[in-house]
Short mmCIF file of C-alpha atoms and ligand atoms in Angstrom, two decimals:
data_model
loop_
_atom_site.label_atom_id
_atom_site.label_comp_id
_atom_site.label_asym_id
_atom_site.label_seq_id
_atom_site.Cartn_x
_atom_site.Cartn_y
_atom_site.Cartn_z
CA MET A 1 187.82 127.25 112.06
CA LEU A 2 185.36 124.88 113.77
CA TYR A 3 185.75 126.97 116.87
CA SER A 4 184.67 130.20 115.17
CA LEU A 5 181.75 128.44 113.43
CA VAL A 6 180.42 127.20 116.77
CA PHE A 7 180.89 130.66 118.18
CA LEU A 8 179.02 132.24 115.26
CA VAL A 9 176.07 129.84 115.47
CA GLY A 10 175.90 130.24 119.25
CA ALA A 11 176.02 134.01 119.06
CA THR A 12 173.30 134.04 116.40
CA ILE A 13 170.98 131.87 118.47
CA ILE A 14 171.54 133.91 121.61
CA THR A 15 170.98 137.18 119.76
CA ALA A 16 167.77 135.87 118.15
CA GLN A 17 166.46 134.71 121.54
CA ALA A 18 167.41 138.02 123.15
CA PHE A 19 165.48 139.86 120.44
CA ARG A 20 162.51 137.59 120.95
CA PHE A 21 162.61 138.07 124.68
CA SER A 22 162.86 141.85 124.48
CA GLY A 23 160.00 141.82 121.93
CA PHE A 24 158.00 139.83 124.47
CA LEU A 25 158.72 142.29 127.29
CA TRP A 26 157.89 145.23 125.03
CA PHE A 27 154.58 143.66 123.97
CA TYR A 28 153.37 142.90 127.50
CA LEU A 29 154.93 145.61 129.62
CA LEU A 30 155.60 148.72 127.53
CA LYS A 31 153.68 148.83 124.26
CA PRO A 32 150.97 151.52 124.39
CA SER A 33 147.42 150.35 123.71
CA SER A 34 146.11 150.70 120.13
CA VAL A 35 142.48 150.78 121.21
CA LYS A 36 142.08 154.46 120.32
CA LYS A 37 142.50 153.77 116.61
CA TYR A 38 139.00 152.25 116.65
CA LEU A 39 137.53 155.47 118.07
CA HIS A 40 136.90 157.01 114.67
CA GLY A 41 133.82 158.50 113.03
CA ILE A 42 130.91 159.95 114.90
CA ALA A 43 129.80 157.75 117.78
CA PRO A 44 131.80 154.51 117.33
CA TYR A 45 130.21 151.36 118.77
CA VAL A 46 131.62 148.07 120.07
CA LEU A 47 129.51 144.95 119.83
CA VAL A 48 130.28 142.41 122.60
CA THR A 49 128.55 139.03 122.79
CA GLY A 50 128.02 137.32 126.15
CA ALA A 51 128.52 140.67 127.85
CA THR A 52 126.51 140.16 131.04
CA ASP A 53 129.20 138.33 132.99
CA GLY A 54 132.84 137.22 133.06
CA ILE A 55 135.27 138.30 130.36
CA GLY A 56 132.60 139.84 128.08
CA LYS A 57 131.23 142.10 130.76
CA ALA A 58 134.71 143.13 131.90
CA ALA A 59 135.78 143.96 128.32
CA ALA A 60 132.55 145.89 127.70
CA ARG A 61 133.06 147.95 130.86
CA GLU A 62 136.67 148.68 130.00
CA LEU A 63 135.70 149.86 126.49
CA PHE A 64 132.79 151.91 127.79
CA VAL A 65 135.01 153.88 130.17
CA ARG A 66 137.40 154.42 127.22
CA ASP A 67 134.63 156.28 125.34
CA PHE A 68 133.11 153.59 123.14
CA ASN A 69 129.36 153.18 122.85
CA LEU A 70 128.15 149.64 123.38
CA ILE A 71 125.91 147.05 121.81
CA ILE A 72 125.79 144.22 124.30
CA HIS A 73 124.38 140.76 123.83
CA GLY A 74 122.97 138.42 126.44
CA ARG A 75 120.33 135.74 126.86
CA ASN A 76 118.40 137.08 129.85
CA GLU A 77 116.78 140.47 129.29
CA GLU A 78 116.46 141.29 132.99
CA LYS A 79 120.15 140.63 133.58
CA VAL A 80 121.10 142.61 130.47
CA LYS A 81 119.13 145.60 131.76
CA ARG A 82 120.78 145.31 135.17
CA VAL A 83 124.21 145.27 133.57
CA ILE A 84 123.32 148.32 131.46
CA GLU A 85 122.33 150.24 134.62
CA GLU A 86 125.59 149.23 136.27
CA LEU A 87 127.66 150.27 133.24
CA LYS A 88 125.85 153.55 132.73
CA ALA A 89 127.02 154.67 136.17
CA GLN A 90 130.61 154.48 134.88
CA GLY A 91 130.48 156.35 131.59
CA SER A 92 128.41 158.62 129.44
CA GLY A 93 128.05 156.74 126.14
CA ASP A 94 125.04 155.04 124.63
CA ILE A 95 124.29 151.35 125.36
CA GLN A 96 122.00 149.22 123.22
CA TYR A 97 121.40 145.49 123.40
CA PHE A 98 119.99 142.37 121.81
CA ILE A 99 118.91 139.03 123.20
CA ALA A 100 119.63 135.63 121.69
CA ASP A 101 120.36 132.18 123.05
CA ALA A 102 123.70 131.46 121.38
CA ALA A 103 123.45 127.74 122.02
CA LYS A 104 120.30 127.48 119.90
CA GLY A 105 120.23 127.55 116.12
CA GLY A 106 117.70 129.15 113.80
CA HIS A 107 118.32 132.84 114.50
CA ASP A 108 117.55 135.40 111.81
CA PHE A 109 120.77 137.36 112.21
CA SER A 110 119.90 140.14 109.80
CA GLN A 111 116.72 140.77 111.78
CA LEU A 112 118.56 140.59 115.14
CA LEU A 113 121.10 143.16 113.92
CA GLN A 114 118.67 145.37 112.02
CA PRO A 115 118.40 148.01 114.80
CA PHE A 116 122.19 148.58 114.69
CA MET A 117 122.82 148.64 110.98
CA ASP A 118 123.07 152.44 110.83
CA LEU A 119 125.58 152.60 113.68
CA ASN A 120 129.33 152.83 113.14
CA ILE A 121 130.52 149.54 114.62
CA THR A 122 134.33 149.59 114.67
CA LEU A 123 134.95 146.67 117.05
CA VAL A 124 133.31 143.28 117.51
CA VAL A 125 134.21 141.01 120.43
CA ASN A 126 132.88 137.52 119.68
CA ASN A 127 133.13 136.40 123.29
CA VAL A 128 130.08 134.25 123.89
CA GLY A 129 130.87 130.57 124.30
CA GLY A 130 131.99 128.13 126.92
CA VAL A 131 131.50 124.61 128.10
CA HIS A 132 129.52 122.88 130.84
CA MET A 133 132.31 121.20 132.76
CA ASN A 134 130.48 117.98 133.59
CA GLY A 135 133.45 115.62 133.46
CA LYS A 136 131.90 113.47 130.71
CA LYS A 137 133.69 111.79 127.85
CA MET A 138 132.43 112.69 124.38
CA ASP A 139 130.09 109.76 123.84
CA ALA A 140 128.48 110.25 127.25
CA SER A 141 126.98 113.53 125.97
CA SER A 142 123.73 113.45 124.05
CA GLU A 143 123.70 114.34 120.38
CA ALA A 144 121.65 117.46 121.22
CA ASP A 145 124.23 118.58 123.82
CA LEU A 146 127.07 118.26 121.30
CA VAL A 147 125.15 120.24 118.66
CA GLU A 148 124.51 122.96 121.26
CA LEU A 149 128.18 123.10 122.20
CA VAL A 150 129.24 123.62 118.58
CA THR A 151 126.45 126.15 117.97
CA TRP A 152 127.35 128.12 121.10
CA ASN A 153 131.07 128.34 120.35
CA ASP A 154 131.24 128.28 116.54
CA LEU A 155 128.02 128.74 114.60
CA PHE A 156 126.75 131.71 116.59
CA PRO A 157 129.92 133.84 116.18
CA LEU A 158 130.33 132.63 112.58
CA LEU A 159 126.81 133.56 111.46
CA LEU A 160 126.78 136.80 113.45
CA THR A 161 130.04 137.85 111.80
CA ARG A 162 128.69 136.84 108.39
CA ALA A 163 125.69 139.14 108.87
CA LEU A 164 127.87 142.04 110.10
CA LEU A 165 130.71 141.85 107.61
CA PRO A 166 129.33 143.89 104.66
CA LYS A 167 128.52 146.72 107.04
CA LEU A 168 131.91 146.47 108.79
CA ARG A 169 133.64 146.66 105.43
CA SER A 170 131.89 149.88 104.54
CA THR A 171 132.66 151.39 107.97
CA SER A 172 136.29 150.39 107.42
CA GLN A 173 136.51 152.80 104.49
CA ARG A 174 136.84 155.50 107.16
CA GLY A 175 139.21 153.75 109.55
CA PRO A 176 140.24 150.35 110.92
CA VAL A 177 137.63 147.86 112.08
CA LEU A 178 138.50 144.84 114.23
CA VAL A 179 136.67 141.54 114.78
CA GLN A 180 137.93 139.45 117.69
CA PHE A 181 137.17 135.82 118.48
CA VAL A 182 137.73 134.64 122.04
CA GLY A 183 139.51 131.30 121.83
CA SER A 184 140.85 128.97 124.47
CA GLN A 185 144.22 127.38 125.13
CA SER A 186 142.36 124.10 125.56
CA ALA A 187 142.62 124.08 121.74
CA ILE A 188 146.37 123.42 121.98
CA LEU A 189 145.96 120.84 124.77
CA GLY A 190 142.89 118.77 123.88
CA PRO A 191 142.34 117.76 127.49
CA PRO A 192 140.12 114.81 128.47
CA THR A 193 136.42 115.70 128.91
CA LEU A 194 136.92 118.89 126.87
CA ALA A 195 137.70 117.34 123.48
CA VAL A 196 134.76 118.87 121.62
CA TYR A 197 135.04 122.25 123.31
CA ALA A 198 138.77 122.36 122.46
CA ALA A 199 137.92 121.52 118.86
CA THR A 200 135.31 124.31 118.64
CA LYS A 201 138.00 126.77 119.74
CA ALA A 202 140.53 125.41 117.23
CA PHE A 203 137.88 126.10 114.58
CA LEU A 204 137.92 129.80 115.58
CA SER A 205 141.69 129.99 115.32
CA THR A 206 141.69 128.62 111.75
CA LEU A 207 138.68 130.77 110.86
CA VAL A 208 140.46 133.97 111.88
CA ARG A 209 143.46 133.24 109.71
CA GLY A 210 141.30 132.44 106.67
CA LEU A 211 138.98 135.41 107.10
CA ASP A 212 141.89 137.77 107.51
CA ASN A 213 143.44 136.41 104.31
CA GLU A 214 140.12 136.71 102.49
CA GLU A 215 139.94 140.34 103.48
CA HIS A 216 143.47 141.27 102.48
CA LEU A 217 144.79 138.91 99.84
CA TRP A 218 141.89 138.47 97.45
CA GLY A 219 139.78 141.12 95.78
CA ALA A 220 139.61 144.68 97.03
CA SER A 221 141.45 144.85 100.34
CA SER A 222 139.33 146.20 103.19
CA ASN A 223 140.38 147.66 106.49
CA VAL A 224 138.68 144.91 108.53
CA GLU A 225 141.13 142.92 110.68
CA PHE A 226 140.58 139.69 112.60
CA GLU A 227 142.14 138.48 115.84
CA HIS A 228 142.08 135.20 117.69
CA LEU A 229 142.68 135.41 121.43
CA ALA A 230 144.43 132.52 123.15
CA VAL A 231 142.80 132.50 126.58
CA GLY A 232 143.99 130.32 129.43
CA SER A 233 142.21 130.05 132.77
CA VAL A 234 140.30 133.15 133.85
CA SER A 235 138.25 133.22 137.03
CA SER A 236 134.68 134.01 135.94
CA ALA A 237 131.06 133.06 136.56
CA GLY A 238 131.52 130.22 134.07
CA ASN A 239 134.86 129.08 135.53
CA PRO A 240 134.91 129.99 139.23
CA LEU A 241 138.61 129.47 139.99
CA THR A 242 140.80 130.82 142.75
CA VAL A 243 142.48 133.93 141.31
CA THR A 244 146.23 133.44 140.70
CA LEU A 245 148.78 134.88 138.27
CA ALA A 246 147.93 132.08 135.86
CA ALA A 247 144.17 132.51 136.37
CA PRO A 248 143.41 136.24 136.60
CA SER A 249 140.06 137.71 137.57
CA ALA A 250 137.74 138.55 134.69
CA ALA A 251 138.24 142.25 135.50
CA SER A 252 142.05 142.08 135.16
CA PHE A 253 141.72 139.97 132.05
CA GLY A 254 139.21 142.39 130.49
CA LYS A 255 141.67 145.23 131.00
CA ALA A 256 144.52 143.23 129.41
CA LEU A 257 142.24 142.35 126.50
CA VAL A 258 141.47 146.00 125.82
CA ASP A 259 145.11 147.07 126.29
CA ARG A 260 146.31 144.57 123.64
CA LEU A 261 143.50 144.72 121.08
CA GLY A 262 144.55 145.95 117.67
CA CYS A 263 148.21 145.15 118.51
CA GLY A 264 148.83 143.98 114.94
CA ARG A 265 149.08 140.26 115.68
CA ARG A 266 146.47 137.86 114.40
CA HIS A 267 146.91 135.31 117.19
CA TYR A 268 148.10 136.18 120.68
CA ALA A 269 147.41 135.71 124.37
CA PRO A 270 146.24 138.97 125.96
CA TRP A 271 147.49 137.75 129.37
CA MET A 272 151.28 137.49 129.75
CA VAL A 273 151.32 134.32 131.86
CA HIS A 274 149.07 132.59 129.31
CA ALA A 275 151.58 133.57 126.60
CA ILE A 276 154.41 131.97 128.60
CA MET A 277 152.33 128.82 128.99
CA GLU A 278 151.67 128.71 125.23
CA TRP A 279 155.39 129.05 124.55
CA VAL A 280 156.20 126.22 126.97
CA VAL A 281 153.56 124.00 125.34
CA GLY A 282 155.19 124.72 121.96
CA VAL A 283 158.65 123.51 123.04
CA LEU A 284 157.70 120.42 125.09
CA PRO A 285 157.04 116.98 123.59
CA GLU A 286 153.35 116.38 122.89
CA SER A 287 153.10 113.43 125.28
CA VAL A 288 154.39 115.59 128.15
CA VAL A 289 151.91 118.35 127.24
CA ASP A 290 149.04 115.83 127.11
CA ARG A 291 149.77 114.59 130.62
CA PHE A 292 150.13 118.14 131.87
CA GLY A 293 146.80 119.12 130.24
CA ALA A 294 145.01 116.16 131.78
CA SER A 295 146.25 116.96 135.28
CA ALA A 296 145.55 120.68 134.86
CA ILE A 297 141.91 119.86 134.05
CA ARG A 298 141.70 117.57 137.07
CA ASN A 299 142.90 120.51 139.20
CA VAL A 300 140.22 122.76 137.68
CA TYR A 301 137.50 120.25 138.63
CA GLU A 302 138.93 120.07 142.17
CA ASP A 303 139.07 123.85 142.47
CA HIS A 304 135.42 124.11 141.35
CA GLN A 305 134.45 121.50 143.96
CA LYS A 306 136.22 123.46 146.71
CA ARG A 307 134.46 126.66 145.74
CA ILE A 308 130.90 125.30 145.61
N1 LIG B 401 137.02 131.58 131.94
C1 LIG B 401 137.95 130.82 131.38
O1 LIG B 401 138.75 130.18 132.06
C2 LIG B 401 138.06 130.76 129.88
C3 LIG B 401 139.19 130.15 129.35
C4 LIG B 401 139.33 130.08 127.97
C5 LIG B 401 138.35 130.62 127.16
N2 LIG B 401 137.25 131.22 127.72
C6 LIG B 401 136.23 131.76 126.80
O2 LIG B 401 135.91 133.07 127.18
C7 LIG B 401 134.56 133.34 126.81
C8 LIG B 401 133.83 133.93 128.01
O3 LIG B 401 133.92 133.02 129.09
P1 LIG B 401 133.64 133.45 130.61
O4 LIG B 401 134.42 132.52 131.44
O5 LIG B 401 133.78 134.90 130.78
O6 LIG B 401 132.08 133.02 130.73
P2 LIG B 401 130.95 133.45 131.78
O7 LIG B 401 131.53 134.09 132.97
O8 LIG B 401 130.12 132.23 131.96
O9 LIG B 401 130.10 134.52 130.94
C9 LIG B 401 129.53 134.12 129.74
C10 LIG B 401 128.68 135.21 129.14
O10 LIG B 401 128.02 134.64 128.01
C11 LIG B 401 126.61 134.60 128.25
N3 LIG B 401 126.08 133.35 127.76
C12 LIG B 401 126.39 132.10 128.18
N4 LIG B 401 125.68 131.20 127.48
C13 LIG B 401 124.91 131.89 126.62
C14 LIG B 401 123.95 131.50 125.64
N5 LIG B 401 123.65 130.23 125.41
N6 LIG B 401 123.35 132.47 124.92
C15 LIG B 401 123.65 133.77 125.14
N7 LIG B 401 124.53 134.19 126.05
C16 LIG B 401 125.15 133.25 126.79
C17 LIG B 401 126.47 134.71 129.74
O11 LIG B 401 125.16 135.17 130.02
P3 LIG B 401 124.56 135.07 131.54
O12 LIG B 401 125.14 136.24 132.27
O13 LIG B 401 123.09 135.17 131.31
O14 LIG B 401 125.00 133.75 132.10
C18 LIG B 401 127.57 135.71 130.05
O15 LIG B 401 127.21 136.99 129.63
C19 LIG B 401 133.99 132.04 126.29
O16 LIG B 401 134.04 132.05 124.89
C20 LIG B 401 134.92 131.00 126.85
O17 LIG B 401 134.96 129.85 126.05
C21 LIG B 401 137.09 131.29 129.05
C1 LIG B 402 129.15 157.30 111.20
O1 LIG B 402 130.36 158.04 110.96
C2 LIG B 402 130.27 158.90 109.84
C3 LIG B 402 131.64 159.52 109.61
O2 LIG B 402 132.11 160.16 110.75
C4 LIG B 402 129.18 159.94 110.06
O3 LIG B 402 129.04 160.75 108.92
C5 LIG B 402 127.85 159.25 110.36
O4 LIG B 402 126.89 160.21 110.72
C6 LIG B 402 128.03 158.26 111.51
N1 LIG B 402 126.79 157.53 111.73
C7 LIG B 402 126.12 157.56 112.89
C8 LIG B 402 124.83 156.81 112.95
O5 LIG B 402 126.57 158.12 113.87
#
């Protein structure tokens, strides 16, 4: 009797894990991309913030070659124009842009977005954000620096999305519309010297869940979906790391991002190795994870030093 109970429980656990594992392999290795479902209406546009370098630029390029028109955002008009020239050589769509310093408050978002309000925006990639990795503890930063960090990572994407949402809802009457927020796995580690940055990214994760529920569980349901991307290390202008399996180039990451977007999950890691890391973090004791996070950040600082 006891014997068959143990067998039953064991078999159930193994079967559940096998299902989970095959679901994982399907998701990362076989599942076809859903990106085409956002190519509806006449001339669909993607809006990408922080699109002149790193992950944002790579995602914008990948979407442009897959027939989306672009609205790109940057802070330096000359660089934005250079990037537009570069992109235009690789596709035939339209590219528009706007300029705003995301780390500064006081933008009039409805005015910034006015030129695009007649366009069919079906995809928004809230990518702009980051952190100046200066190795300081929280109280060693000035009050102004901390306000900038929160504005850059949270308030800018929040207020931009607020200004876009009514329009996105009406576009979603004709087909699905997706708003992505680029998060960071620092949010599940809280590493030393990145406490506030990690917290700004945790804000985005909670925001996505709430916004998605607002859209679907209360009032008239719209066809606007929200996604939070769990991003681990990516080698970019902002984080110049040696490229490894755990730290892909921005170009490889941008492709993975576009391959997975619209996959139906609200929170996921576009990069398979980052997903494995998130799973490991979930099963280890917090104190072990904390020590791992602290040493991983030390390694990042050392890698940056080597590459200067
Ligand atoms: N790379 C990583 O390891 C990593 C890990 C986790 C999460 N992330 C997240 O991924 C996103 C992109 O990071 P990335 O590494 O690709 O960064 P990146 O290479 O530094 O590129 C950032 C982009 O944002 C723009 N930008 C930066 N500050 C801005 C400001 N104040 N106002 C307007 N635009 C600004 C940059 O413009 P310029 O071209 O003019 O500089 C560039 O287009 C961020 O949200 C970051 O937190 C990155
Ligand atoms: C947006 O899509 C709709 C439906 O396809 C179309 O009627 C409208 O002209 C499009 N708007 C623009 C600016 O392309």
